[in-house]
XYZ file of C-alpha atoms in Angstrom:
680
model
C -25.244 12.705 24.480
C -23.230 15.132 22.360
C -19.489 15.721 22.678
C -18.580 18.732 20.582
C -14.835 18.598 21.055
C -11.899 17.079 22.866
C -12.432 19.723 25.548
C -15.848 18.320 26.370
C -14.393 14.859 26.821
C -11.604 16.242 28.979
C -14.215 17.807 31.257
C -15.976 14.462 31.612
C -12.708 12.721 32.476
C -11.661 15.378 34.940
C -14.962 15.062 36.753
C -14.436 11.376 37.473
C -13.112 10.387 40.938
C -10.099 8.586 39.440
C -9.006 11.649 37.505
C -9.338 13.894 40.563
C -6.945 11.889 42.743
C -3.394 13.194 43.059
C -0.754 10.607 42.098
C 1.160 9.063 44.995
C 4.130 7.961 42.883
C 5.313 7.453 39.301
C 2.745 5.916 36.969
C 3.484 2.269 36.250
C 1.313 2.100 33.142
C 1.538 3.981 29.869
C -0.560 7.159 29.907
C -1.443 10.053 27.562
C 1.238 12.326 29.008
C 3.874 9.720 28.110
C 3.300 10.523 24.442
C 5.399 13.653 24.928
C 8.384 11.568 26.072
C 8.500 9.221 23.085
C 11.401 9.241 20.627
C 11.891 7.421 17.349
C 14.791 6.731 14.977
C 14.161 7.386 11.291
C 15.930 7.834 7.935
C 19.223 6.030 8.759
C 22.105 6.772 6.373
C 25.289 4.693 6.502
C 28.477 6.583 5.664
C 29.809 4.937 2.490
C 32.724 3.281 4.327
C 30.365 1.914 7.014
C 32.208 3.710 9.805
C 29.329 5.911 10.963
C 25.571 6.297 10.661
C 23.626 9.540 10.457
C 19.951 9.355 11.348
C 16.987 11.586 12.165
C 15.820 11.460 15.763
C 12.139 12.321 16.180
C 11.083 13.497 19.641
C 7.892 15.093 20.889
C 8.123 18.571 22.417
C 5.697 19.159 25.279
C 5.976 22.952 25.003
C 5.115 23.152 21.304
C 3.005 19.972 21.070
C 4.853 18.942 17.912
C 7.451 16.437 16.759
C 10.999 17.836 16.692
C 13.555 16.428 14.233
C 17.313 16.496 14.723
C 20.270 14.747 13.076
C 22.578 12.514 15.143
C 25.715 10.533 14.374
C 26.224 6.979 15.693
C 29.305 4.765 15.859
C 27.982 1.376 14.649
C 30.513 -0.556 16.755
C 30.250 1.177 20.134
C 26.822 2.780 19.776
C 28.310 6.131 20.881
C 26.113 9.016 19.727
C 26.818 12.663 19.081
C 24.471 15.412 17.911
C 25.136 16.877 14.487
C 22.288 19.330 14.027
C 19.783 20.097 16.779
C 17.699 23.066 17.804
C 14.286 24.608 17.388
C 14.326 24.229 13.592
C 13.667 20.815 12.052
C 16.671 19.032 10.546
C 16.050 16.144 8.161
C 17.091 14.179 5.044
C 20.813 13.613 5.813
C 22.723 12.390 2.751
C 26.450 11.497 2.688
C 28.795 12.618 -0.054
C 30.361 9.689 -1.950
C 33.646 10.010 -0.020
C 31.903 10.483 3.345
C 33.608 13.805 4.056
C 30.417 15.887 3.905
C 26.753 15.536 4.803
C 23.962 17.353 2.984
C 20.675 17.902 4.792
C 17.552 20.059 4.841
C 16.534 22.512 7.522
C 13.932 25.226 7.788
C 14.791 28.886 8.182
C 12.845 32.170 8.086
C 13.051 31.926 4.291
C 11.732 28.358 4.217
C 13.341 24.929 3.923
C 16.914 25.099 2.630
C 19.778 22.738 1.704
C 22.882 22.782 3.904
C 26.191 20.928 3.671
C 28.294 20.037 6.709
C 32.061 19.488 6.402
C 32.628 16.648 8.883
C 36.329 17.356 9.498
C 35.693 20.913 10.652
C 32.155 20.554 11.994
C 31.121 23.637 10.004
C 27.939 23.886 7.936
C 26.890 26.215 5.140
C 23.705 26.879 3.235
C 24.367 26.189 -0.434
C 21.599 28.422 -1.802
C 18.524 30.425 -0.939
C 15.672 28.442 -2.439
C 12.236 29.852 -3.093
C 10.461 26.540 -2.437
C 11.152 23.512 -0.253
C 13.672 21.027 -1.739
C 13.177 17.267 -1.807
C 15.016 14.131 -2.985
C 18.608 15.290 -2.483
C 21.239 13.295 -4.431
C 25.032 13.648 -4.734
C 26.951 13.354 -7.991
C 29.556 10.542 -8.039
C 32.428 13.062 -7.860
C 30.843 14.909 -4.913
C 30.886 18.257 -6.693
C 27.174 18.624 -7.438
C 23.843 18.154 -5.672
C 20.570 17.387 -7.437
C 17.139 17.890 -5.920
C 13.495 18.386 -6.850
C 11.579 21.577 -6.209
C 8.256 23.140 -7.136
C 8.413 25.767 -9.870
C 5.407 28.011 -9.174
C 3.166 29.007 -12.015
C 0.601 31.761 -11.968
C -2.950 30.521 -12.238
C -4.778 31.509 -15.393
C -7.581 33.994 -14.680
C -10.877 33.623 -16.493
C -11.279 37.391 -16.702
C -9.133 40.466 -15.975
C -9.158 41.689 -12.388
C -11.295 44.724 -11.633
C -9.278 47.927 -11.245
C -8.976 48.789 -7.563
C -9.048 52.435 -6.418
C -5.826 53.567 -4.777
C -5.943 52.916 -1.036
C -9.041 50.701 -1.270
C -9.159 47.571 0.920
C -10.686 44.815 -1.166
C -11.012 41.116 -0.584
C -8.465 38.771 -2.107
C -9.143 38.199 -5.818
C -10.952 35.060 -6.919
C -8.781 32.044 -7.738
C -9.243 29.760 -10.717
C -8.470 26.034 -10.352
C -8.064 23.972 -13.504
C -5.613 21.216 -12.480
C -6.912 17.666 -11.997
C -4.923 17.317 -8.765
C -5.495 20.564 -6.914
C -5.259 19.590 -3.239
C -3.553 16.987 -1.095
C -4.082 15.756 2.425
C -1.752 17.536 4.814
C -1.130 20.342 2.327
C -4.599 21.601 1.463
C -4.945 23.491 -1.814
C -1.736 23.056 -3.782
C 0.364 25.913 -5.090
C 0.047 26.119 -8.877
C 3.166 24.814 -10.561
C 5.198 21.707 -11.371
C 7.929 19.842 -9.515
C 11.185 19.858 -11.486
C 14.799 18.660 -11.175
C 17.532 21.149 -10.232
C 21.300 20.907 -9.730
C 23.638 23.117 -7.702
C 27.298 23.148 -6.725
C 27.886 21.345 -3.429
C 29.966 24.375 -2.412
C 27.118 26.789 -3.047
C 25.856 28.720 -6.033
C 22.829 29.355 -8.179
C 20.449 26.414 -8.706
C 20.032 25.397 -12.335
C 16.804 23.853 -13.597
C 17.187 20.653 -15.667
C 13.604 19.651 -16.454
C 10.833 21.805 -17.845
C 7.253 21.590 -19.029
C 3.845 21.006 -17.448
C 4.861 17.718 -15.805
C 5.774 16.686 -12.261
C 8.951 14.799 -11.386
C 8.786 12.206 -8.608
C 11.655 10.989 -6.451
C 13.873 9.451 -5.417
C 16.339 10.690 -8.033
C 19.938 9.620 -8.736
C 22.828 10.728 -10.883
C 23.919 8.232 -13.489
C 27.326 6.694 -12.789
C 29.128 9.054 -15.186
C 27.669 11.987 -13.272
C 26.552 13.803 -16.422
C 22.801 13.149 -16.108
C 20.058 12.704 -13.512
C 17.639 9.756 -13.462
C 14.066 10.338 -12.330
C 10.480 9.150 -12.753
C 7.681 11.128 -14.344
C 4.576 10.854 -16.476
C 5.055 13.171 -19.438
C 2.111 12.004 -21.529
C -0.424 14.582 -22.688
C -3.154 13.261 -20.387
C -0.858 12.454 -17.449
C -2.972 14.017 -14.697
C -5.837 11.628 -15.411
C -3.596 8.560 -15.249
C -2.439 8.444 -11.593
C -0.738 5.027 -11.788
C 1.467 5.704 -14.803
C 5.120 6.834 -14.806
C 8.313 6.087 -16.712
C 12.048 6.403 -16.046
C 13.751 9.397 -17.698
C 17.252 10.820 -17.894
C 18.051 14.543 -18.055
C 21.517 15.673 -19.139
C 23.465 18.220 -17.076
C 24.835 19.684 -20.296
C 21.514 21.329 -21.051
C 19.993 21.952 -24.409
C 19.204 18.269 -24.862
C 15.834 16.631 -24.762
C 14.940 14.508 -21.788
C 15.462 10.854 -22.736
C 12.790 8.276 -21.869
C 14.256 4.921 -20.786
C 11.154 2.800 -20.061
C 7.856 2.389 -21.855
C 4.984 0.240 -20.636
C 1.548 0.500 -19.039
C 2.224 0.878 -15.338
C 4.345 2.848 -12.878
C 8.152 2.681 -13.047
C 10.068 4.507 -10.302
C 13.155 4.720 -8.073
C 15.854 4.420 -10.784
C 19.178 3.408 -9.199
C 22.393 2.893 -11.242
C 24.748 -0.009 -10.505
C 28.265 0.764 -9.179
C 29.821 0.382 -12.640
C 26.961 2.226 -14.362
C 26.102 -0.621 -16.722
C 22.675 -1.347 -15.204
C 19.783 0.623 -13.755
C 17.515 -0.971 -11.155
C 13.977 0.273 -10.654
C 10.609 -0.830 -9.268
C 7.192 -1.025 -10.875
C 4.515 -3.315 -12.250
C 2.289 -3.966 -15.257
C -0.998 -2.144 -14.789
C -3.044 -3.651 -17.602
C -5.695 -5.051 -15.248
C -6.371 -1.798 -13.328
C -6.842 -3.724 -10.088
C -6.961 -2.249 -6.622
C -3.584 -3.770 -5.741
C -0.494 -5.013 -7.584
C 2.832 -6.200 -6.213
C 5.615 -3.749 -6.933
C 8.502 -5.707 -8.448
C 12.229 -5.171 -8.897
C 13.609 -4.762 -12.427
C 16.972 -4.101 -14.048
C 17.789 -2.729 -17.502
C 20.934 -1.525 -19.201
C 21.975 2.125 -18.987
C 20.188 2.916 -22.277
C 16.875 1.473 -21.109
C 17.173 -1.797 -23.051
C 16.958 -5.456 -22.004
C 14.624 -4.843 -19.058
C 13.879 -7.910 -16.951
C 12.115 -8.609 -13.682
C 14.104 -10.056 -10.768
C 11.332 -10.668 -8.219
C 8.644 -12.152 -10.451
C 8.543 -15.314 -8.343
C 8.174 -13.380 -5.067
C 4.500 -12.810 -4.271
C 5.263 -9.688 -2.250
C 5.739 -6.009 -3.018
C 9.361 -4.781 -2.793
C 10.720 -1.272 -2.236
C 13.838 0.856 -1.683
C 16.327 -0.937 -3.987
C 20.005 -0.411 -3.097
C 22.975 -1.977 -4.914
C 25.642 -4.088 -3.269
C 29.186 -2.744 -3.601
C 30.153 -5.394 -6.157
C 27.092 -4.763 -8.336
C 26.065 -8.440 -8.281
C 22.931 -8.025 -6.163
C 20.481 -5.544 -4.703
C 18.948 -5.067 -1.273
C 15.192 -4.504 -0.974
C 12.555 -4.364 1.740
C 9.207 -6.160 1.661
C 6.317 -6.907 4.002
C 5.553 -10.545 4.736
C 2.585 -11.506 6.933
C 2.702 -8.239 8.861
C 6.502 -8.166 9.284
C 8.929 -6.058 7.239
C 12.037 -7.878 5.990
C 15.242 -6.983 4.155
C 16.423 -9.338 1.412
C 19.298 -9.582 -1.018
C 18.236 -10.204 -4.623
C 20.784 -11.591 -7.056
C 20.850 -10.660 -10.713
C 19.661 -14.228 -11.325
C 16.503 -13.499 -9.317
C 17.485 -15.483 -6.229
C 15.956 -13.896 -3.101
C 17.757 -14.343 0.228
C 16.056 -12.926 3.337
C 18.706 -11.390 5.600
C 16.670 -10.256 8.594
C 13.213 -9.078 9.633
C 11.730 -6.650 12.123
C 11.896 -3.259 10.418
C 9.437 -0.729 11.751
C 8.773 2.912 12.313
C 7.096 5.856 10.676
C 4.514 6.630 13.346
C 3.578 6.299 16.976
C -0.158 5.747 17.168
C -0.895 2.481 15.325
C 1.125 -0.655 14.497
C 1.532 -0.308 10.739
C 4.314 -2.128 8.930
C 7.149 -0.016 7.569
C 10.720 0.963 8.295
C 13.832 2.204 6.513
C 17.316 0.865 5.849
C 20.642 1.939 4.362
C 23.608 -0.100 3.105
C 27.315 0.774 3.314
C 29.993 -0.400 0.894
C 31.271 -2.865 3.519
C 27.850 -4.572 3.710
C 26.805 -2.935 6.988
C 23.054 -2.297 7.030
C 21.502 0.280 9.358
C 17.755 0.026 9.872
C 14.872 1.164 12.043
C 14.007 -1.691 14.381
C 10.425 -2.484 15.407
C 9.171 -3.828 18.738
C 5.786 -3.989 20.477
C 7.417 -2.523 23.618
C 8.813 0.773 22.225
C 8.983 2.958 19.126
C 11.579 2.204 16.464
C 15.255 2.316 17.436
C 18.342 2.320 15.257
C 19.899 -1.103 14.678
C 22.616 -2.567 12.476
C 23.023 -5.872 10.637
C 26.459 -7.251 9.845
C 28.016 -10.669 9.720
C 24.604 -12.310 9.751
C 23.545 -10.725 13.050
C 21.324 -7.758 13.981
C 22.068 -5.555 16.973
C 20.376 -2.456 18.405
C 22.630 0.585 18.725
C 20.249 3.102 20.332
C 17.933 3.001 23.336
C 16.075 6.276 22.898
C 13.087 5.233 25.001
C 14.872 3.360 27.795
C 14.363 6.086 30.406
C 10.674 6.533 29.634
C 9.886 2.822 29.472
C 11.925 1.714 32.491
C 9.520 0.780 35.232
C 6.521 0.860 32.915
C 4.258 -2.148 32.751
C 3.140 -2.363 29.127
C 0.593 -4.432 27.248
C 1.948 -7.768 26.097
C 1.443 -8.336 22.355
C 1.250 -11.881 20.983
C 0.163 -13.491 17.731
C -3.432 -14.733 17.679
C -4.358 -17.738 15.541
C -7.484 -16.973 13.479
C -9.358 -18.870 10.773
C -11.962 -16.968 8.772
C -15.525 -18.166 9.137
C -16.103 -17.268 5.488
C -13.745 -19.695 3.760
C -11.281 -21.056 6.301
C -8.416 -18.786 5.274
C -5.860 -18.031 8.000
C -6.022 -14.392 9.106
C -2.977 -12.696 10.618
C -3.859 -11.193 13.991
C -2.361 -10.032 17.285
C -3.764 -9.710 20.791
C -2.583 -7.259 23.451
C -3.360 -7.994 27.099
C -3.454 -5.277 29.789
C -0.665 -4.693 32.320
C -1.146 -6.968 35.313
C -3.118 -9.358 33.140
C -4.965 -12.120 35.018
C -6.217 -14.908 32.702
C -8.868 -15.906 35.256
C -10.623 -12.547 34.893
C -13.006 -11.342 32.185
C -11.889 -8.254 30.266
C -13.664 -5.941 27.840
C -12.284 -6.130 24.291
C -11.525 -3.510 21.637
C -11.181 -4.531 17.993
C -8.869 -1.990 16.273
C -9.034 -2.006 12.443
C -6.360 -0.694 10.087
C -6.948 1.671 7.192
C -5.748 1.525 3.649
C -7.378 -0.812 2.911
C -4.227 -2.011 1.110
C -1.963 -1.850 4.169
C -0.978 -4.087 7.067
C -0.551 -4.108 10.820
C 2.206 -6.026 12.578
C 3.918 -6.609 15.932
C 5.052 -3.000 16.396
C 4.604 -0.366 19.094
C 1.363 1.624 18.982
C 0.283 4.270 21.475
C -3.423 3.633 20.809
C -3.010 -0.052 21.658
C -1.019 0.748 24.806
C -3.471 3.414 26.006
C -6.477 1.141 25.457
C -4.754 -1.733 27.263
C -3.653 0.510 30.146
C -7.338 1.368 30.622
C -8.069 -2.338 31.195
C -9.033 -3.527 27.723
C -7.809 -6.506 25.750
C -7.033 -5.202 22.258
C -7.042 -7.233 19.052
C -5.939 -6.100 15.623
C -5.642 -8.024 12.397
C -4.983 -8.094 8.669
C -8.279 -9.141 7.050
C -8.473 -9.957 3.343
C -7.474 -6.906 1.371
C -4.420 -6.403 3.563
C -0.979 -6.368 2.001
C 1.959 -8.684 2.844
C 0.004 -11.884 2.112
C 0.232 -11.843 -1.678
C -1.629 -10.292 -4.591
C -4.479 -12.793 -4.451
C -5.278 -12.100 -0.800
C -5.143 -8.316 -1.283
C -7.346 -8.393 -4.374
C -10.117 -10.387 -2.716
C -11.650 -6.972 -2.065
C -10.996 -5.633 -5.567
C -14.285 -4.011 -6.659
C -15.757 -5.628 -3.536
C -14.979 -3.545 -0.442
C -16.283 -3.913 2.228
C -17.277 -7.545 1.872
C -15.912 -10.698 3.493
C -13.301 -8.693 5.369
C -16.224 -8.255 7.769
C -16.330 -12.033 8.313
C -12.566 -12.074 8.892
C -12.817 -9.395 11.573
C -15.695 -11.107 13.353
C -13.622 -14.302 13.322
C -10.811 -12.367 15.030
C -13.238 -11.353 17.773
C -14.413 -14.960 18.088
C -10.828 -16.188 18.423
C -10.164 -13.653 21.181
C -13.346 -14.585 23.039
C -12.398 -18.260 22.768
C -9.280 -17.548 24.834
C -11.583 -17.460 27.863
C -10.658 -14.094 29.356
C -12.813 -11.801 27.186
C -16.294 -10.733 28.285
C -18.390 -11.207 25.139
C -20.962 -8.771 26.521
C -18.399 -5.937 26.468
C -17.110 -5.804 22.911
C -16.084 -2.525 21.266
C -14.759 -1.558 17.845
C -12.788 1.318 16.366
C -10.591 2.030 13.366
C -9.484 4.839 11.091
C -9.933 5.581 7.385
C -10.630 2.164 5.806
C -10.882 0.951 9.401
C -13.448 3.678 10.031
C -15.465 2.490 7.049
C -15.330 -1.086 8.354
C -16.320 0.091 11.841
C -19.440 1.716 10.392
C -20.044 -1.402 8.281
C -19.824 -3.646 11.359
C -22.398 -1.705 13.393
C -24.669 -1.785 10.326
C -24.382 -5.576 10.143
C -24.501 -6.637 13.813
C -25.622 -5.475 17.258
C -22.915 -7.557 18.859
C -20.669 -4.659 19.892
C -21.556 -2.474 22.858
C -20.216 0.802 21.379
C -18.115 1.960 18.422
C -15.873 4.831 17.369
C -15.542 5.318 13.621
C -12.517 7.500 12.849
C -12.091 9.533 9.625
C -14.479 7.118 7.864
C -15.765 6.607 4.360
C -19.565 6.610 4.695
C -20.952 7.306 1.214
C -18.739 6.152 -1.654
C -20.299 8.530 -4.183
C -19.559 11.638 -2.138
C -16.205 10.191 -1.010
C -14.918 9.592 -4.534
C -15.991 13.067 -5.655
C -14.523 14.989 -2.697
C -11.306 13.136 -1.823
C -7.914 14.439 -2.940
C -7.294 11.126 -4.735
C -10.495 11.042 -6.757
C -8.836 10.222 -10.099
C -7.296 7.076 -8.632
C -10.121 5.933 -6.396
C -12.869 5.890 -8.991
C -10.777 4.161 -11.660
C -9.024 1.560 -9.509
C -11.449 0.760 -6.706
C -14.656 0.798 -8.727
C -13.804 0.738 -12.428
C -16.838 2.887 -13.105
C -17.835 6.445 -12.290
C -20.502 7.048 -9.627
C -23.070 8.072 -12.253
C -22.346 4.905 -14.230
C -22.977 2.527 -11.321
C -24.878 4.369 -8.568
C -26.267 1.141 -7.111
C -22.808 -0.439 -6.943
C -21.452 2.564 -5.059
C -24.436 2.591 -2.711
C -24.270 -1.135 -1.981
C -20.735 -0.734 -0.630
C -21.474 2.401 1.388
C -21.874 2.057 5.168
C -24.588 4.703 4.897
C -26.766 2.104 3.153
C -26.823 0.116 6.418
C -27.491 2.997 8.797
C -31.122 1.961 9.137
C -29.919 -1.154 10.992
C -27.635 0.637 13.459
C -28.481 0.496 17.171
C -24.923 0.675 18.527
C -23.859 3.954 20.183
C -21.282 5.301 17.727
C -18.784 8.110 18.149
C -17.694 9.784 14.879
C -14.149 11.221 14.755
C -12.461 13.289 12.024
C -9.792 15.941 11.550
C -11.289 19.196 10.345
C -8.621 19.510 7.603
C -8.924 15.972 6.294
C -8.695 15.955 2.500
C -8.529 12.163 2.104
C -11.822 11.228 3.799
C -13.261 14.732 4.100
C -15.239 15.866 7.171
C -18.391 15.779 5.059
C -18.236 11.969 5.270
C -18.246 12.057 9.070
C -20.913 14.775 9.076
C -23.229 12.597 6.975
C -22.946 9.683 9.340
C -23.408 11.820 12.435
C -26.515 13.418 10.925
C -27.950 10.048 9.881
C -27.421 8.586 13.355
C -29.002 11.653 14.939
C -32.010 11.376 12.646
C -32.394 7.749 13.707
C -32.021 8.562 17.400
C -28.910 6.385 17.807
C -26.611 7.665 20.596
C -23.808 9.504 18.824
C -21.329 12.335 19.088
C -19.162 14.140 16.542
C -15.558 14.746 17.538
C -13.542 17.062 15.284
C -9.787 17.350 15.808
C -8.827 20.996 15.125
C -6.268 21.567 12.384
C -5.739 17.843 11.781
C -5.372 16.282 8.358
C -6.130 12.657 7.527
C -2.549 11.512 7.932
C -1.907 13.963 10.764
C -4.832 13.222 13.060
C -2.372 11.859 15.665
C 0.610 14.058 14.729
C 0.299 16.333 17.759
C 0.761 14.411 21.031
C -1.982 16.255 22.908
C -4.514 15.480 20.198
C -3.362 11.872 19.834
C -3.738 11.279 23.564
C -6.941 13.298 23.759
C -8.521 11.357 20.909
C -7.686 8.011 22.534
C -9.064 9.228 25.866
C -12.248 10.433 24.180
C -12.788 7.008 22.619
C -12.210 5.325 25.973
C -14.642 7.741 27.630
C -17.251 6.898 25.002
C -16.803 3.184 25.538
C -16.919 3.611 29.312
C -20.128 5.611 29.068
C -21.705 2.737 27.136
C -20.655 -0.203 29.308
């Protein structure tokens, strides 16, 4: 059977008797159309005095099939909400002025994304400049008079030869383009505009942007003013060979006075980023790690140094977890950070003596389709923390933590979820058959679950591979469960949030015993007594797609599979992905021509001769991370072997955006379910 597109699958579904029946009442289970009704809280920003919270509300628009972003204001005590900026244009990145009287944000216009400032007392907003490129990483100066941001400075590509003279009025094709940058495309963006991202400043009341940094180097955010307000702190790699060293960056400081050289504050092998000055300006916090070993994974740690870049010391060296998003307490005696721990995201306070105190857990958000860890938080001067709150029953909501207690302040999905019977998600105890290690896992049971029945099971595998799933809402899990499947997902070795040692068990060895971990997860689910071990299915995306293809090459145990945006042949993957400089150096340590057998031994394509399992192959046709050529190879190999297969391409979808449009997210899930149903 061949399914050329989502349309073909839709025809199959529509032809079934169940799909043809008119509904007699509201649906009690979660369905594909419900994706359009989902909303999510993101990017919370506490007003400095803690009296209000601005956040970005993400909602799906059924008429445009896209996510719409608007900015809302919340009273943290009463939960009362009011819209600040809404409409057809996206509004994002709200940032309070130091005195809380104004809010800067970004919105698109016919001329592109622009920076606006809203005066809260009057409710009036103004665009502060007309920018030629999209701004990022907005930061306020301590006195509230200046805004800093990063922006691409375009640069004309260098032609190899002069263009041919064109006769007047002639209609010629576009001229040839020359690419000579190491990083020339990125997933979700395609081929990158030539140029470099630099730091700019502009008056918060409007004016002409002024460029602070120059040269053939990119600046990376977030950025901050120093406490005196006369310089901007940022991260960059300004070495001569910087493009070929993807894991290297240092902290720099650029003066607003101009005419002065950029000052480098850190110097070591490894990435340093997110410089954040203390309230009194005496210290700068930042995150990074030593990269001497060039391993696949390292914990990102919290550091502090003095304002001149001296006396650097690590604060979280004893914490075997990766920390992010450092924010200072008002008194400058501690910092707040987030970190993932066994599939759950937590916020902790870290003292300058290195003492780590976990305040609360349960952050989540960032996507709808799969249950990845994540989330965002913001701290006010009064100690109020606003954060995005995770739950298996709904997308992330806005919550606050104060006085030792956490409390939700929004209920964006209450109307949609009221009356819905959702899958119940619980932790699943798993011990790996390989070496007895505990493996974090969760099991979702269908609505109306009856433990005396036997259910088909879907194993859903996360990508990364250095990432983690957790007990968060996921539309794929809910749609699979609503169709009558038990769903299991897990964090096999290689996953983050279990320590450096656990993550690096797949260093230079992926896939490997993560396969044993995943099969142990299936065994643990079957042992519960309500799973039919003759109806086992597997799917996963990216790294999970590679492991799906690896599984069907190692065992005939599963009835059918769906490998999504997979890696199939590591040689072609490393040489066609947008992250080729990183992947070859850090995941293999050798180039494909230096170790062809090593690359081949880890490629699912090497096992295709064993495959008997009907396998659907899914990819976005604008995927630059695991390019469509990977999926095409596997589809062709399965066809040559006569294994039942189909190739499903999602039009216009990138790697990270394969589920960005609700219709395609729901259609993809329905296609996978149709494939599994066809191969019962």
